PDB file of C-alpha atoms in Angstrom:
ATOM      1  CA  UNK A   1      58.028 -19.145 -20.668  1.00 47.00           C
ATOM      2  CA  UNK A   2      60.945 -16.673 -20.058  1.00 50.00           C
ATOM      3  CA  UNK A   3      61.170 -14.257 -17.345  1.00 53.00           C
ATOM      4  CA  UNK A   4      60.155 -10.535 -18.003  1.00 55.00           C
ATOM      5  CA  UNK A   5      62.979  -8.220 -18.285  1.00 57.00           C
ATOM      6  CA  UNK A   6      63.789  -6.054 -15.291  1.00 61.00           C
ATOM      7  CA  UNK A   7      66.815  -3.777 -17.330  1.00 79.00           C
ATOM      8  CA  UNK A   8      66.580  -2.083 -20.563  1.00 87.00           C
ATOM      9  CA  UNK A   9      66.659  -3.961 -23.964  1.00 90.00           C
ATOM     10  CA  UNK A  10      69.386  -2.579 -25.678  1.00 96.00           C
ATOM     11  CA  UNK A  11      69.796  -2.413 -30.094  1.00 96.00           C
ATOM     12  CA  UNK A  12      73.056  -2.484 -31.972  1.00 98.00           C
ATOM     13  CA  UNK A  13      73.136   0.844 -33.925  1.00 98.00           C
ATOM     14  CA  UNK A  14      74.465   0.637 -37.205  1.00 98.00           C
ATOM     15  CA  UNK A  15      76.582   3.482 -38.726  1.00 97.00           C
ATOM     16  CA  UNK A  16      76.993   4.136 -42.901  1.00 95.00           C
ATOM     17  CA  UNK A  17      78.926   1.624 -43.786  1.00 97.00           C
ATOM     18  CA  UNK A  18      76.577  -1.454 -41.611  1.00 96.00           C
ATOM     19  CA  UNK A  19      79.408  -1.498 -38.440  1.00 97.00           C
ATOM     20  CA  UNK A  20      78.436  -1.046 -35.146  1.00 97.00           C
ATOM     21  CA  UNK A  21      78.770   2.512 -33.645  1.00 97.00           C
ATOM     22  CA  UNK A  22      77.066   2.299 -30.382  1.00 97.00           C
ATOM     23  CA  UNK A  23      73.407   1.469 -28.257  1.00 97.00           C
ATOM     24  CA  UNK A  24      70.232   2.571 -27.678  1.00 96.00           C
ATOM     25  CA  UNK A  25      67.406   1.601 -25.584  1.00 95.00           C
ATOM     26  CA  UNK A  26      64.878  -0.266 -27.633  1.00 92.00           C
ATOM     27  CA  UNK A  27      62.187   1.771 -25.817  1.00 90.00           C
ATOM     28  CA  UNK A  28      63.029   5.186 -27.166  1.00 93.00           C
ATOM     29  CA  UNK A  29      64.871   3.833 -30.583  1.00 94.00           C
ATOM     30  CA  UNK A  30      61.784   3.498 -32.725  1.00 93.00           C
ATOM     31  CA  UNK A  31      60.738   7.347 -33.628  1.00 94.00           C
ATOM     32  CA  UNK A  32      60.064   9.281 -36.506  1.00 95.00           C
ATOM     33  CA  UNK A  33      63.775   9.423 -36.795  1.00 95.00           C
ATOM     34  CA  UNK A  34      64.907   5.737 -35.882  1.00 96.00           C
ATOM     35  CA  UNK A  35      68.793   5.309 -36.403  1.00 97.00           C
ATOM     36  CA  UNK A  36      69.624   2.268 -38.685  1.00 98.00           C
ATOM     37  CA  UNK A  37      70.411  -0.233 -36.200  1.00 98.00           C
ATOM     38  CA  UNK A  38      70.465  -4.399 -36.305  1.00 98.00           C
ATOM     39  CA  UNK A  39      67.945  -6.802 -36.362  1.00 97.00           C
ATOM     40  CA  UNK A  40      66.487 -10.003 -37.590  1.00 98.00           C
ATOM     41  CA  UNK A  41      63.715 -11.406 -38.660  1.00 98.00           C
ATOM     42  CA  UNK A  42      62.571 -15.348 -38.724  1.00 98.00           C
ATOM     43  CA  UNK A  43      60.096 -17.750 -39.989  1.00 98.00           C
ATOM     44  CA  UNK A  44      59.505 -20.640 -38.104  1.00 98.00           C
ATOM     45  CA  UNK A  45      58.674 -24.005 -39.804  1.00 97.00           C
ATOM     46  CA  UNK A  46      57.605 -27.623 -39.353  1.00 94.00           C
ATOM     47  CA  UNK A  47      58.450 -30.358 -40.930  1.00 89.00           C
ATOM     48  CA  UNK A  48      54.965 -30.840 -43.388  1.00 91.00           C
ATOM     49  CA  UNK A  49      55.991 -27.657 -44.968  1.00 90.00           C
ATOM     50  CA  UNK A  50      54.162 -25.112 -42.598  1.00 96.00           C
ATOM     51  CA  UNK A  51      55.024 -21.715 -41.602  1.00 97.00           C
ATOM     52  CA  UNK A  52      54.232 -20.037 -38.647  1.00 97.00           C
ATOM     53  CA  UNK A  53      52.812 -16.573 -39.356  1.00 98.00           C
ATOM     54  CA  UNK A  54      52.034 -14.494 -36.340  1.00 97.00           C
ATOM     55  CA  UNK A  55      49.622 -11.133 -35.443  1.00 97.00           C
ATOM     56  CA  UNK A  56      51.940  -8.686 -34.021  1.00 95.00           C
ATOM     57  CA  UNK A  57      50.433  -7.820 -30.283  1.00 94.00           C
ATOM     58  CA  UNK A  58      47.774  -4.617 -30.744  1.00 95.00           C
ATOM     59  CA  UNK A  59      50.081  -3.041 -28.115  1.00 93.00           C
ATOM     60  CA  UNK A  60      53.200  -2.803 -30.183  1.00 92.00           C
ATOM     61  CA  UNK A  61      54.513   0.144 -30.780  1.00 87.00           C
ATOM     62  CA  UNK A  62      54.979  -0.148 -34.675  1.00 89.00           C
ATOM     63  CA  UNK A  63      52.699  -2.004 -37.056  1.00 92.00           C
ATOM     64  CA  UNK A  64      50.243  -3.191 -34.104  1.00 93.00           C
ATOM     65  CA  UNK A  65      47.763  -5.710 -35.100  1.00 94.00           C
ATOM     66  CA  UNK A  66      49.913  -7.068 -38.445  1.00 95.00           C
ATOM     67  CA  UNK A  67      50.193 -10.241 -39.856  1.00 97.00           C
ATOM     68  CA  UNK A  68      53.997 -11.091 -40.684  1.00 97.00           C
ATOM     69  CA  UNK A  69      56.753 -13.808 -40.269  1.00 97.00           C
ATOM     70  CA  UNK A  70      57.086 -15.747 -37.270  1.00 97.00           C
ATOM     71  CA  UNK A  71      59.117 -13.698 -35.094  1.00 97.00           C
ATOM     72  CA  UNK A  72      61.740 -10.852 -35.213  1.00 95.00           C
ATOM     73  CA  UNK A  73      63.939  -8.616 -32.544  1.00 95.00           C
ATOM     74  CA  UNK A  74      67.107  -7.390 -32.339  1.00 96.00           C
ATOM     75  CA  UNK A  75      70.278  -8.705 -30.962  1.00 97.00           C
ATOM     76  CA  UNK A  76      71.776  -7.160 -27.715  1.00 95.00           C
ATOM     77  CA  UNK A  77      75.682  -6.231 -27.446  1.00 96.00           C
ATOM     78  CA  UNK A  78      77.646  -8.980 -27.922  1.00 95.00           C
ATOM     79  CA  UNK A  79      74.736 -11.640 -29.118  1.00 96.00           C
ATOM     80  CA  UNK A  80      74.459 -12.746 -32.264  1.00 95.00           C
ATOM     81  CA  UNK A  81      71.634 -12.818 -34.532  1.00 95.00           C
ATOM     82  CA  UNK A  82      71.233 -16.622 -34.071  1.00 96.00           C
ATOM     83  CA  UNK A  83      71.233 -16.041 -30.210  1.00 96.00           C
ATOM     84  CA  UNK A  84      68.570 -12.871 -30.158  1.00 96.00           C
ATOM     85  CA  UNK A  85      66.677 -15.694 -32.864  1.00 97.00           C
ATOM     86  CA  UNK A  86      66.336 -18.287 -29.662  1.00 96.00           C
ATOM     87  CA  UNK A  87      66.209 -15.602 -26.785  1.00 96.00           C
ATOM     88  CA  UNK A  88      62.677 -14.297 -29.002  1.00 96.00           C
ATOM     89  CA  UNK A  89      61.854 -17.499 -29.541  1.00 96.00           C
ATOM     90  CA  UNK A  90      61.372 -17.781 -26.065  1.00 95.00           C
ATOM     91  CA  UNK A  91      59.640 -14.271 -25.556  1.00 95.00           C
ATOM     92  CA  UNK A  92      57.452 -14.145 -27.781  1.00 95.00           C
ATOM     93  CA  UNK A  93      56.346 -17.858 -29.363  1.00 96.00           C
ATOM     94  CA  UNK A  94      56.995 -19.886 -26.034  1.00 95.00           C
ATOM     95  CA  UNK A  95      59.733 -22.062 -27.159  1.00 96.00           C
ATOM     96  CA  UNK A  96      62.697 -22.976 -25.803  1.00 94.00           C
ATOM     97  CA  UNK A  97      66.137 -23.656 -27.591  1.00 94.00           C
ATOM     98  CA  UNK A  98      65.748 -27.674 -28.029  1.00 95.00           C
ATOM     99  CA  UNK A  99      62.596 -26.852 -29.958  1.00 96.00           C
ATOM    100  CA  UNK A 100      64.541 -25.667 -32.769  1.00 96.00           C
ATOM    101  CA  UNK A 101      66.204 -28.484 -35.166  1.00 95.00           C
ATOM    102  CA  UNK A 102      68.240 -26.478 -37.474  1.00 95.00           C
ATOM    103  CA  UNK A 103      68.853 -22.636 -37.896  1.00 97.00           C
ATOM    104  CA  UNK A 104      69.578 -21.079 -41.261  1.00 97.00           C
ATOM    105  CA  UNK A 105      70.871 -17.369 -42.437  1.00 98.00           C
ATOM    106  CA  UNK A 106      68.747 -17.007 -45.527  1.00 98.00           C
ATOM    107  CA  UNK A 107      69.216 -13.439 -46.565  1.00 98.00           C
ATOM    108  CA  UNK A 108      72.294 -12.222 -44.009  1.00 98.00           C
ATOM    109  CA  UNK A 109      72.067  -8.558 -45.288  1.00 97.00           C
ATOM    110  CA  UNK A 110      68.788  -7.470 -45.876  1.00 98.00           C
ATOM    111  CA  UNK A 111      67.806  -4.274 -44.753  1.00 97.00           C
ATOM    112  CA  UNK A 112      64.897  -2.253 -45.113  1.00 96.00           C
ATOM    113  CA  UNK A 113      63.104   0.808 -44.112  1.00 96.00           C
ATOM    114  CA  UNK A 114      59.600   1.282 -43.307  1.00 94.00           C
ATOM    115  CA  UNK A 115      57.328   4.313 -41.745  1.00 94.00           C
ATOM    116  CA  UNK A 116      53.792   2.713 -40.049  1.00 93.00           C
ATOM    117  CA  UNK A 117      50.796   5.139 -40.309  1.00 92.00           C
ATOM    118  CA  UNK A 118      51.269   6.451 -37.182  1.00 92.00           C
ATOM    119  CA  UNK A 119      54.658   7.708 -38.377  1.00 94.00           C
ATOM    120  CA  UNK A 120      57.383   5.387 -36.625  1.00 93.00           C
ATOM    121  CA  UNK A 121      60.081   4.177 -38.642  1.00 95.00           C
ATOM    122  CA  UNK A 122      61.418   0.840 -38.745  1.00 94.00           C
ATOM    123  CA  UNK A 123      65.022   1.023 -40.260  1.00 97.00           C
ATOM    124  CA  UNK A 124      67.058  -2.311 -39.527  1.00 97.00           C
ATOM    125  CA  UNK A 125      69.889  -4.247 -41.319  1.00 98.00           C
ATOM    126  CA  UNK A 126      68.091  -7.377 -40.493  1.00 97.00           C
ATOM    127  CA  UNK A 127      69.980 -10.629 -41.342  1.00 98.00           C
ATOM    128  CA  UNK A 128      66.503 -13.536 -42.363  1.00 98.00           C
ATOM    129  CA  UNK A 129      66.281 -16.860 -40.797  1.00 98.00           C
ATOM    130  CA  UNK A 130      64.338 -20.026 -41.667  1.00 98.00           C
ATOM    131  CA  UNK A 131      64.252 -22.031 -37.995  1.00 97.00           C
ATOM    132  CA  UNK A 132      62.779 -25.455 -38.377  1.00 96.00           C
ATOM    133  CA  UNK A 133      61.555 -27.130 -35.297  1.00 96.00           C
ATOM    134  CA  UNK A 134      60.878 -30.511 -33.843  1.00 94.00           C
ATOM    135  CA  UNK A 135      57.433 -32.313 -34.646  1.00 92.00           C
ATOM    136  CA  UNK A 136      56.768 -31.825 -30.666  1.00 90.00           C
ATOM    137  CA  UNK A 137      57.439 -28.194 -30.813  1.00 92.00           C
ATOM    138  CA  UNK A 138      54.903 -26.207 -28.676  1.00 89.00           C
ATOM    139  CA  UNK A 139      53.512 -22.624 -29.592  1.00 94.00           C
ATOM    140  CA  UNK A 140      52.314 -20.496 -26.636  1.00 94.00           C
ATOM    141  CA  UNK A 141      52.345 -17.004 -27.498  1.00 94.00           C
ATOM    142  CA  UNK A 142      53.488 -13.828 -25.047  1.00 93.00           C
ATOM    143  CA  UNK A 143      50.016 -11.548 -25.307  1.00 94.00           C
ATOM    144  CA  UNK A 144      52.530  -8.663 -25.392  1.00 93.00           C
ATOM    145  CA  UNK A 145      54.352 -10.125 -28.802  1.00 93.00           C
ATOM    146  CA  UNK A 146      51.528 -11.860 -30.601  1.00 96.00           C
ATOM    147  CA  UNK A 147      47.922 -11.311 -30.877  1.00 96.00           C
ATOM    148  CA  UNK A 148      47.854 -14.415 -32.889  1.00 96.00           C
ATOM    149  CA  UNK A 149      49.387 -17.342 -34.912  1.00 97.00           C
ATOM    150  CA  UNK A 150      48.740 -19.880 -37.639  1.00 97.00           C
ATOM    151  CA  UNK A 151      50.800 -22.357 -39.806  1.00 97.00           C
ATOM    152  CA  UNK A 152      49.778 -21.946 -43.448  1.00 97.00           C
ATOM    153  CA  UNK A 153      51.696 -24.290 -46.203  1.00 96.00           C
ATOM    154  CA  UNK A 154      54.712 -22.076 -47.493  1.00 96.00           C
ATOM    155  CA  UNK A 155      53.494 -21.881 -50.988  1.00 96.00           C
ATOM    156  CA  UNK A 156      50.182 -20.423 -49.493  1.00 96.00           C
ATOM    157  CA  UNK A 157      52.453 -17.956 -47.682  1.00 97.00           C
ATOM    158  CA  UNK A 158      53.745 -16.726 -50.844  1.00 97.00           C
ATOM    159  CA  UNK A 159      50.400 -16.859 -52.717  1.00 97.00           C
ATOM    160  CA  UNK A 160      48.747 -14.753 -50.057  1.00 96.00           C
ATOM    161  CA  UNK A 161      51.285 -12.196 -49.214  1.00 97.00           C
ATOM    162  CA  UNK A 162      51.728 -11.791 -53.215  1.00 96.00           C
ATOM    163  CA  UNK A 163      47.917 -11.166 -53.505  1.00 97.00           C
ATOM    164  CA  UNK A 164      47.327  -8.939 -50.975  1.00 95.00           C
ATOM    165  CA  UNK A 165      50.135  -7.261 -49.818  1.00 95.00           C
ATOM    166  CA  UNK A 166      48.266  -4.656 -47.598  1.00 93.00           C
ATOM    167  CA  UNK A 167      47.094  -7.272 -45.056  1.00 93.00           C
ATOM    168  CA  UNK A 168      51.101  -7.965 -44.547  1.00 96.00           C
ATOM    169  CA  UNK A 169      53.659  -6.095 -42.898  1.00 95.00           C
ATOM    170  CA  UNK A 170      56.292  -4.341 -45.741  1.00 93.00           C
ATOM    171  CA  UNK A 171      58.798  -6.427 -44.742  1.00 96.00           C
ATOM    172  CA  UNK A 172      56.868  -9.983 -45.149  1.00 97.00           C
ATOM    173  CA  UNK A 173      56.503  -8.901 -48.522  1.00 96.00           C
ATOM    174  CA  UNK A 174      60.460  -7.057 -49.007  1.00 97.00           C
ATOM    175  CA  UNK A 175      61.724 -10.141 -47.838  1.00 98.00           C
ATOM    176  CA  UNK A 176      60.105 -12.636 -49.981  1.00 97.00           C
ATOM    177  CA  UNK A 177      60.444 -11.029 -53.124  1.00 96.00           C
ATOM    178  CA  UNK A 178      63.898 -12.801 -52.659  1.00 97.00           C
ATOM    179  CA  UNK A 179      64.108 -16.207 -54.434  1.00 97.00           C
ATOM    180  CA  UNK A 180      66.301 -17.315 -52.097  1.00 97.00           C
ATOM    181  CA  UNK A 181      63.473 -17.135 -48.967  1.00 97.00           C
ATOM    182  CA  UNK A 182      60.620 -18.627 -51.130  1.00 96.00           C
ATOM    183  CA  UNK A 183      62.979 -21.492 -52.302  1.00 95.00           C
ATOM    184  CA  UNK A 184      64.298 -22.322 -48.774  1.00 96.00           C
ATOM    185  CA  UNK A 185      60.647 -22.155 -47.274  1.00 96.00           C
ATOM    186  CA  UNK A 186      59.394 -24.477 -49.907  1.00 91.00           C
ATOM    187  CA  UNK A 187      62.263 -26.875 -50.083  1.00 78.00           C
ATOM    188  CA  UNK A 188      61.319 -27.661 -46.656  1.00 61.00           C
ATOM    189  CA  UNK A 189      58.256 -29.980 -47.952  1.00 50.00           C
TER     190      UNK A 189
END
């Protein structure tokens, strides 16, 4: 378990053309009016073939109570996606950096845009990552991230989120309408 944060978690924001042009605190970033900024999103996955989904926390501030991929976040100044990818790991699944066996960019520029009900946007350039972990990986969630997890088969990932998209978050479903995603999480069998 990581230590909580006593400073301000800071987001890359992203100007027209994708390049940095600045930072924001995380805690005031996500409005009706969120700047594009940088982000990433991961699915987590064992070595029968499993995916982690998770239950985002009923506390967050955008798309509380959601089913989607195993983790996301953003990257601080100066860390990389595949950095922020272990740092969450830790924050909000439990697990530390020798958990993870091999980390892959699946999808290194998608971006998307996405308004919850209660009208905050999500608008990220958010590189996707599949992160396979050792057979003695252990899950404990952070209450404050994740309401809730389970590992489903990867073609039952696909079949479900293609069925019923509404009990998803948009960007489960943007994300694997990409061949490239469904084919790395099934190779994985």
């Amino acid at each position: 378990m990581t230590t909580p944060r006593t400073e301000p978690e800071l987001v890359v924001l992203l100007d027209a053309s994708k390049a940095p042009c600045g930072v924001a605190d995380k805690a005031t970033v996500h409005t009706d009016k969120t700047p594009l900024h940088l982000a990433f999103s991961c699915y987590v996955v064992d070595s029968a073939g499993r995916v982690l989904v998770s239950r985002r926390a009923l506390s967050k501030l955008t798309f509380p109570g959601v089913w989607t991929n195993s983790m996301c976040g953003h990257p601080g100044p100066g860390e990389t996606p595949e950095e922020a990818l272990v740092r969450r790991g830790a924050e909000e699944l439990g697990m530390r950096r020798e958990d993870f066996v091999s980390i892959e960019c699946v999808l290194p520029t998608f971006e998307y845009r996405a308004t919850d009900s209660n009208g905050v946007v999500e608008w990220e350039v958010c590189p996707v990552f599949v992160a396979q972990v050792a057979p003695d990986a252990h899950v404990e969630v952070v209450p404050d991230e994740v309401d809730a997890f389970t590992w489903v088969p990867a073609e039952q990932l696909i079949a479900g989120v293609q069925a019923t998209p509404f009990a998803f978050s948009s960007w489960i479903g943007a994300q694997l309408s990409h061949d490239e995603l469904r084919a790395a999480l099934v190779r994985r069998v």
